[in-house]
Tab-separated table of C-alpha atoms in Angstrom:
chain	number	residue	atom	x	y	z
A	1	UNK	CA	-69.377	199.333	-61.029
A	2	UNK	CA	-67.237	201.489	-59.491
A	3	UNK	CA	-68.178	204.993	-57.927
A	4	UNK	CA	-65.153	207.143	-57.134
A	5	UNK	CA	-65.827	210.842	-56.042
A	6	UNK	CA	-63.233	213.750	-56.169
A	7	UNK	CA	-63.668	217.538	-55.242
A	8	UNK	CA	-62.815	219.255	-58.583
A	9	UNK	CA	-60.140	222.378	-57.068
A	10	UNK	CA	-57.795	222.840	-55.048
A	11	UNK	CA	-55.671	225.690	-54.162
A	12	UNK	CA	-52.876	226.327	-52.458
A	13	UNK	CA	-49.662	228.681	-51.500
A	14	UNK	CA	-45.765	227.358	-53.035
A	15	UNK	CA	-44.300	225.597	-49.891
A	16	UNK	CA	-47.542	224.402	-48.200
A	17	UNK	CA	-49.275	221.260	-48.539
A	18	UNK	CA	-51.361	219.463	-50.708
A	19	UNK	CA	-53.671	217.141	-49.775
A	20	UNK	CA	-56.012	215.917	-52.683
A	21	UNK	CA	-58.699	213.299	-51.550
A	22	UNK	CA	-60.559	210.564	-53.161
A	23	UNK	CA	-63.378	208.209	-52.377
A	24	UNK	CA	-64.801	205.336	-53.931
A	25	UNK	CA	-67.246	202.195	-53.460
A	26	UNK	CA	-65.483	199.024	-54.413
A	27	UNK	CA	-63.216	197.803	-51.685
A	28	UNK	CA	-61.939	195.119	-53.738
A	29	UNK	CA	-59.071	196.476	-55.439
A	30	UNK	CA	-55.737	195.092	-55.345
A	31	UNK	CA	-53.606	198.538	-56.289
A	32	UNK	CA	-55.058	201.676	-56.336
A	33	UNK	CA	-53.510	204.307	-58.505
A	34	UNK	CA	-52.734	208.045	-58.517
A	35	UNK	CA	-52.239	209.865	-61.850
A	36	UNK	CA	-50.973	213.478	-62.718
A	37	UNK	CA	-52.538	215.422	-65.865
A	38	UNK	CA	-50.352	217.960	-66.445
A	39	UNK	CA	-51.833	221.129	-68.926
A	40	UNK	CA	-52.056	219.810	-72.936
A	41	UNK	CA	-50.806	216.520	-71.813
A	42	UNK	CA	-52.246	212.953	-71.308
A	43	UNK	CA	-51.490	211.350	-67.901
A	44	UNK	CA	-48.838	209.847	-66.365
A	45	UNK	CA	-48.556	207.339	-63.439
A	46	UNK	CA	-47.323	209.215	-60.247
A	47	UNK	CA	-47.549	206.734	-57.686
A	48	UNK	CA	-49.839	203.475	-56.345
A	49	UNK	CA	-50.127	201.431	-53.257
A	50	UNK	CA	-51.310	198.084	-52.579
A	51	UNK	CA	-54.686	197.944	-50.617
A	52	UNK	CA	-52.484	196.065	-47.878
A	53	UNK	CA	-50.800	198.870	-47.103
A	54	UNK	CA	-52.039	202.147	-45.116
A	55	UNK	CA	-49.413	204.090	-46.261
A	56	UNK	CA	-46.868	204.957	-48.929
A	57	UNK	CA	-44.246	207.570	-48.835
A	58	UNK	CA	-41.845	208.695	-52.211
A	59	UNK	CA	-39.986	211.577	-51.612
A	60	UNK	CA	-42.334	214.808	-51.452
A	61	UNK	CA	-45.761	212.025	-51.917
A	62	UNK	CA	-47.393	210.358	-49.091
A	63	UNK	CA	-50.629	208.281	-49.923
A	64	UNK	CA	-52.608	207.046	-47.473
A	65	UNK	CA	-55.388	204.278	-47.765
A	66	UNK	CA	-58.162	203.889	-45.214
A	67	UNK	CA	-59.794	200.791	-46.185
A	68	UNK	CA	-62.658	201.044	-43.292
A	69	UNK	CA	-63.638	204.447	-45.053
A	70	UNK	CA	-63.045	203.954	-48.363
A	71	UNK	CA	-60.515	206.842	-48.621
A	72	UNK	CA	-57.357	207.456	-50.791
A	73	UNK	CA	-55.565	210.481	-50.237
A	74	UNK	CA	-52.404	212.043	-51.870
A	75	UNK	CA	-50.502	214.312	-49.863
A	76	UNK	CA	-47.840	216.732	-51.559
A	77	UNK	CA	-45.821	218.090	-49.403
A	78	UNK	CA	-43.478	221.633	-50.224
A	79	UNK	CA	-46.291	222.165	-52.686
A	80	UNK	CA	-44.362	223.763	-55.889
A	81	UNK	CA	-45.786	225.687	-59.110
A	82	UNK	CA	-44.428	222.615	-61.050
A	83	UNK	CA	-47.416	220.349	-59.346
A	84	UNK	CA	-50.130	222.505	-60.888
A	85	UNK	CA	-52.104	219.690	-62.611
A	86	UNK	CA	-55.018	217.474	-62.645
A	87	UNK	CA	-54.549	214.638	-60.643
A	88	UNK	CA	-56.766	211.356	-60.865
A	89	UNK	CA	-56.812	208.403	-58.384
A	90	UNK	CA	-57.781	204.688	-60.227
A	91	UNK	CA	-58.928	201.624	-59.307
A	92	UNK	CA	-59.036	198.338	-61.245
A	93	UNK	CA	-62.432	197.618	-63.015
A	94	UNK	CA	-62.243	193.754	-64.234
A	95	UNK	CA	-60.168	192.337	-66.951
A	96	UNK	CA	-57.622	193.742	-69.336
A	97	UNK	CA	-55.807	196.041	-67.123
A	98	UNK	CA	-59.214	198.294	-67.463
A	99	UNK	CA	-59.048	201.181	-64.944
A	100	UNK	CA	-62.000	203.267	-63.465
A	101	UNK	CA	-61.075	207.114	-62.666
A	102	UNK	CA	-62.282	209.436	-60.312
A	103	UNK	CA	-63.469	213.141	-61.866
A	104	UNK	CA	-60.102	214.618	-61.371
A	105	UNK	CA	-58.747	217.352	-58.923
A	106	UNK	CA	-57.342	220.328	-60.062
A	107	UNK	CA	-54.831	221.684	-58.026
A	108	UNK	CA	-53.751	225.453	-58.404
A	109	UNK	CA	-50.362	226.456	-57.203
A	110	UNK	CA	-50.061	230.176	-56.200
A	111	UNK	CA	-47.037	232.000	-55.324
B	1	UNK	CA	-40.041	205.213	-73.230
B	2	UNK	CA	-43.469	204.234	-73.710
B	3	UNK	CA	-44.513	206.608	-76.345
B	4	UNK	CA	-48.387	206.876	-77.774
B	5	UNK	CA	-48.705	209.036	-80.150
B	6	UNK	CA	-52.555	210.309	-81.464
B	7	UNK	CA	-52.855	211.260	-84.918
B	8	UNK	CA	-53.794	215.118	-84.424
B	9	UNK	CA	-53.461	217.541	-81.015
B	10	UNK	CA	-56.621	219.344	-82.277
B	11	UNK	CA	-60.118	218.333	-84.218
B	12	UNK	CA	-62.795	220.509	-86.130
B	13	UNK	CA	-65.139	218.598	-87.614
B	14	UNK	CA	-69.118	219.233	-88.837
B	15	UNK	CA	-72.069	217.666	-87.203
B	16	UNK	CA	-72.626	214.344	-89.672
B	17	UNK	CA	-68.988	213.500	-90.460
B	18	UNK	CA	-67.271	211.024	-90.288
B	19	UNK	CA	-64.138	211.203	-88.076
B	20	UNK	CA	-61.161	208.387	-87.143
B	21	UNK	CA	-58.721	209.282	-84.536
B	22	UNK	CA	-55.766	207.312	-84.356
B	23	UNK	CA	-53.522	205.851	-81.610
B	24	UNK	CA	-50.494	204.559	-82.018
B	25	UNK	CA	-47.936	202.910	-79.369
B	26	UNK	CA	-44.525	201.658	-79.899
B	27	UNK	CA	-43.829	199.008	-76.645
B	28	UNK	CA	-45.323	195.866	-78.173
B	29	UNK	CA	-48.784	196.524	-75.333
B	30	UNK	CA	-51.496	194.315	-75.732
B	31	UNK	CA	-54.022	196.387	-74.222
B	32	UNK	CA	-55.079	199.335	-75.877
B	33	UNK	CA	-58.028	201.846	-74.847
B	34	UNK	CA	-60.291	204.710	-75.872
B	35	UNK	CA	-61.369	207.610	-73.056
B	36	UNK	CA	-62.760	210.634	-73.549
B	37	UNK	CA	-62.304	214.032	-71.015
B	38	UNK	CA	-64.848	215.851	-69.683
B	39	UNK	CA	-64.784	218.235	-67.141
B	40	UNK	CA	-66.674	217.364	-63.899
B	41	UNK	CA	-66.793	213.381	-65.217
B	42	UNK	CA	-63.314	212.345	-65.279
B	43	UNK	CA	-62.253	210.005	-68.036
B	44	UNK	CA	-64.677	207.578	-68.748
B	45	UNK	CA	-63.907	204.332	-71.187
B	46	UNK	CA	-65.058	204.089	-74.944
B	47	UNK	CA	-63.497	201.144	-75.937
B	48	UNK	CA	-61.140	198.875	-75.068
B	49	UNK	CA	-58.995	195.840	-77.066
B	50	UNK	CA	-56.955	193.464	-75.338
B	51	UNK	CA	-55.741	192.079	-79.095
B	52	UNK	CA	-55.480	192.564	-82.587
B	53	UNK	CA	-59.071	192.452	-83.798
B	54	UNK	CA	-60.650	191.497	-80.705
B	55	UNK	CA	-62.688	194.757	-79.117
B	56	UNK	CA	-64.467	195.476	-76.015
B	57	UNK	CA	-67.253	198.138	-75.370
B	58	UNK	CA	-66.328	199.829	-72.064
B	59	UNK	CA	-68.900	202.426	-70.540
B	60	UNK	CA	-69.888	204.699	-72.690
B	61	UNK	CA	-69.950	202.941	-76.556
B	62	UNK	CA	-72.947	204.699	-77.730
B	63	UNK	CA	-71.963	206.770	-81.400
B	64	UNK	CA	-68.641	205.049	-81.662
B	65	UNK	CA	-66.471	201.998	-82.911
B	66	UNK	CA	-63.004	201.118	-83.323
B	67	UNK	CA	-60.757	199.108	-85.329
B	68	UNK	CA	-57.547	197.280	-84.415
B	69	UNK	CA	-56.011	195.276	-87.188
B	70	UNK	CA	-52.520	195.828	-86.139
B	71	UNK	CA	-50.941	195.085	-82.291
B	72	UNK	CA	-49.870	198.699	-82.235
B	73	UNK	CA	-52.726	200.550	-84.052
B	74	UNK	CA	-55.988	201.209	-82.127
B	75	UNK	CA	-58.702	203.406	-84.448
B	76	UNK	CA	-61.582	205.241	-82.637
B	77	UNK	CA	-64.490	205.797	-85.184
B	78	UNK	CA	-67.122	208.584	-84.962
B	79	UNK	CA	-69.896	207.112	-87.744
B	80	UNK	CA	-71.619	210.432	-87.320
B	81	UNK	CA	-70.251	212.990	-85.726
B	82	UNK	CA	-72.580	214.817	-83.310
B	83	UNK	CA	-72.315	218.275	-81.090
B	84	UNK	CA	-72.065	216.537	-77.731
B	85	UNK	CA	-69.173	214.116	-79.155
B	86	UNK	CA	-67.080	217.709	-78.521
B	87	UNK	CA	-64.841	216.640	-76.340
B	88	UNK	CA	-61.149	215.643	-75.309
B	89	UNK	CA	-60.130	211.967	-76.655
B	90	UNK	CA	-57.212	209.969	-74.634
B	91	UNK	CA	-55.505	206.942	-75.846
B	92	UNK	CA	-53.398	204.438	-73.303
B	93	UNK	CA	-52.130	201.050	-73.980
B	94	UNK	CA	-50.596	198.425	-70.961
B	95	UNK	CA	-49.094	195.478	-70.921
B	96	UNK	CA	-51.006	192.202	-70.047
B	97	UNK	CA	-50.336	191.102	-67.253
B	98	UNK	CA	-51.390	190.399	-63.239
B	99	UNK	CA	-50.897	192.747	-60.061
B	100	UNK	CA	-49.478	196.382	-60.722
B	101	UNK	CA	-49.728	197.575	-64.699
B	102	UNK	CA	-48.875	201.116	-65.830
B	103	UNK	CA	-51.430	202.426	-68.396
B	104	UNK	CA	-48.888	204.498	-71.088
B	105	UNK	CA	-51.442	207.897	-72.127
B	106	UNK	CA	-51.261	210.130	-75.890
B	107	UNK	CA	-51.165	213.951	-75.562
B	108	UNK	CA	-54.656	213.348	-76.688
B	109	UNK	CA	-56.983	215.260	-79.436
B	110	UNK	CA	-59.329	217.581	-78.930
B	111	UNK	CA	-62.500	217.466	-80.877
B	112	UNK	CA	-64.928	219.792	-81.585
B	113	UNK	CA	-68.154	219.292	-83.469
B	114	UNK	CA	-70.278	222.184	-84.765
């Protein structure tokens, strides 16, 4: 199965960037997923991007997909207290729309 | 809106007891799935149904079952509850269907066992 790997914290100033990083084993996904956690709530779809693209930009999100790694990342730029969160990257795992996370990243906004 | 609802935001139950969590989801999905929360691990799978009555175990079944007898009703079942089933419970449902699919989440419930 899949192994995807996260660093668990992340902190950063309002107005810098975020970059939250992900790495996994299967290279055969078609889409590979970011979700946000946000506190008390379940989690939402924030963006994707389709393994044959490198990048993805949407608005203040870049992702970028290194296939030869193995490496998602999300980038967040003009970091704001609002993105404080848990944020997940996901990969297809077989049938029935089944998705395998990563451990989750908490990012930390301070002002 | 997608909207899942789970039966309660927070769970306090005793070691031996029976608990059912419920998920509900009002879009008509025919997937439906069980995680559970743990810090450090991520969400990892329960269960999994991709129709009414038909169940799948994902990766971590052990001390758990589930019930679907209606499209938008998926039931996770602790037979027995047990300390180190203290944890945070997520529901999602999706659509069925090929390429790029949206799992919907539930607030989720919290459960502690003591």
């Amino acid at each position: 199965g899949e192994d995807v790997e996260q660093s668990l914290f992340l902190s950063v100033r309002e107005g810098d960037s975020s970059v939250i990083n992900c790495t996994y084993t299967d290279s055969s996904s078609t889409y590979l997923y970011w979700y946000k956690q946000e506190p008390g709530a379940g989690l939402q779809l924030l963006t994707y991007i389709f393994s044959n693209m490198d990048m993805k930009q949407d608005q203040r999100l870049t992702v970028l997909l290194n296939k030869k790694d193995k490496h998602l990342s999300l980038r967040i730029a003009d970091t704001q207290t609002g993105d404080s969160a848990i944020y997940f990257c996901a990969f297809p795992s077989g049938t029935a729309s089944k998705l395998t996370f990563g451990t989750g990243t908490r990012l930390q906004v301070t002002l | 809106d997608v909207k899942v609802t789970q039966s309660s935001r927070y769970l306090v139950k005793r070691t031996g007891e029976k608990v059912f969590l419920e998920c509900v989801q009002d879009m008509d999905h025919e997937n439906m799935f069980w995680y559970r929360q743990d810090p450090g691990l991520g969400l990892r799978l329960i269960y999994f149904s991709y129709d009414v009555k038909m169940k799948e175990k994902g990766d971590i079944p052990e001390g758990y079952s589930v019930s679907r007898e209606k499209k938008e009703r998926f039931s996770l079942i602790l037979e027995s509850a047990s300390t180190n089933q203290t944890s945070m419970y997520l529901c999602a449902s999706s659509l069925s269907l090929a390429g790029e699919v949206e799992q919907y989440f539930g607030p989720g419930t919290r459960l502690t066992v003591t």
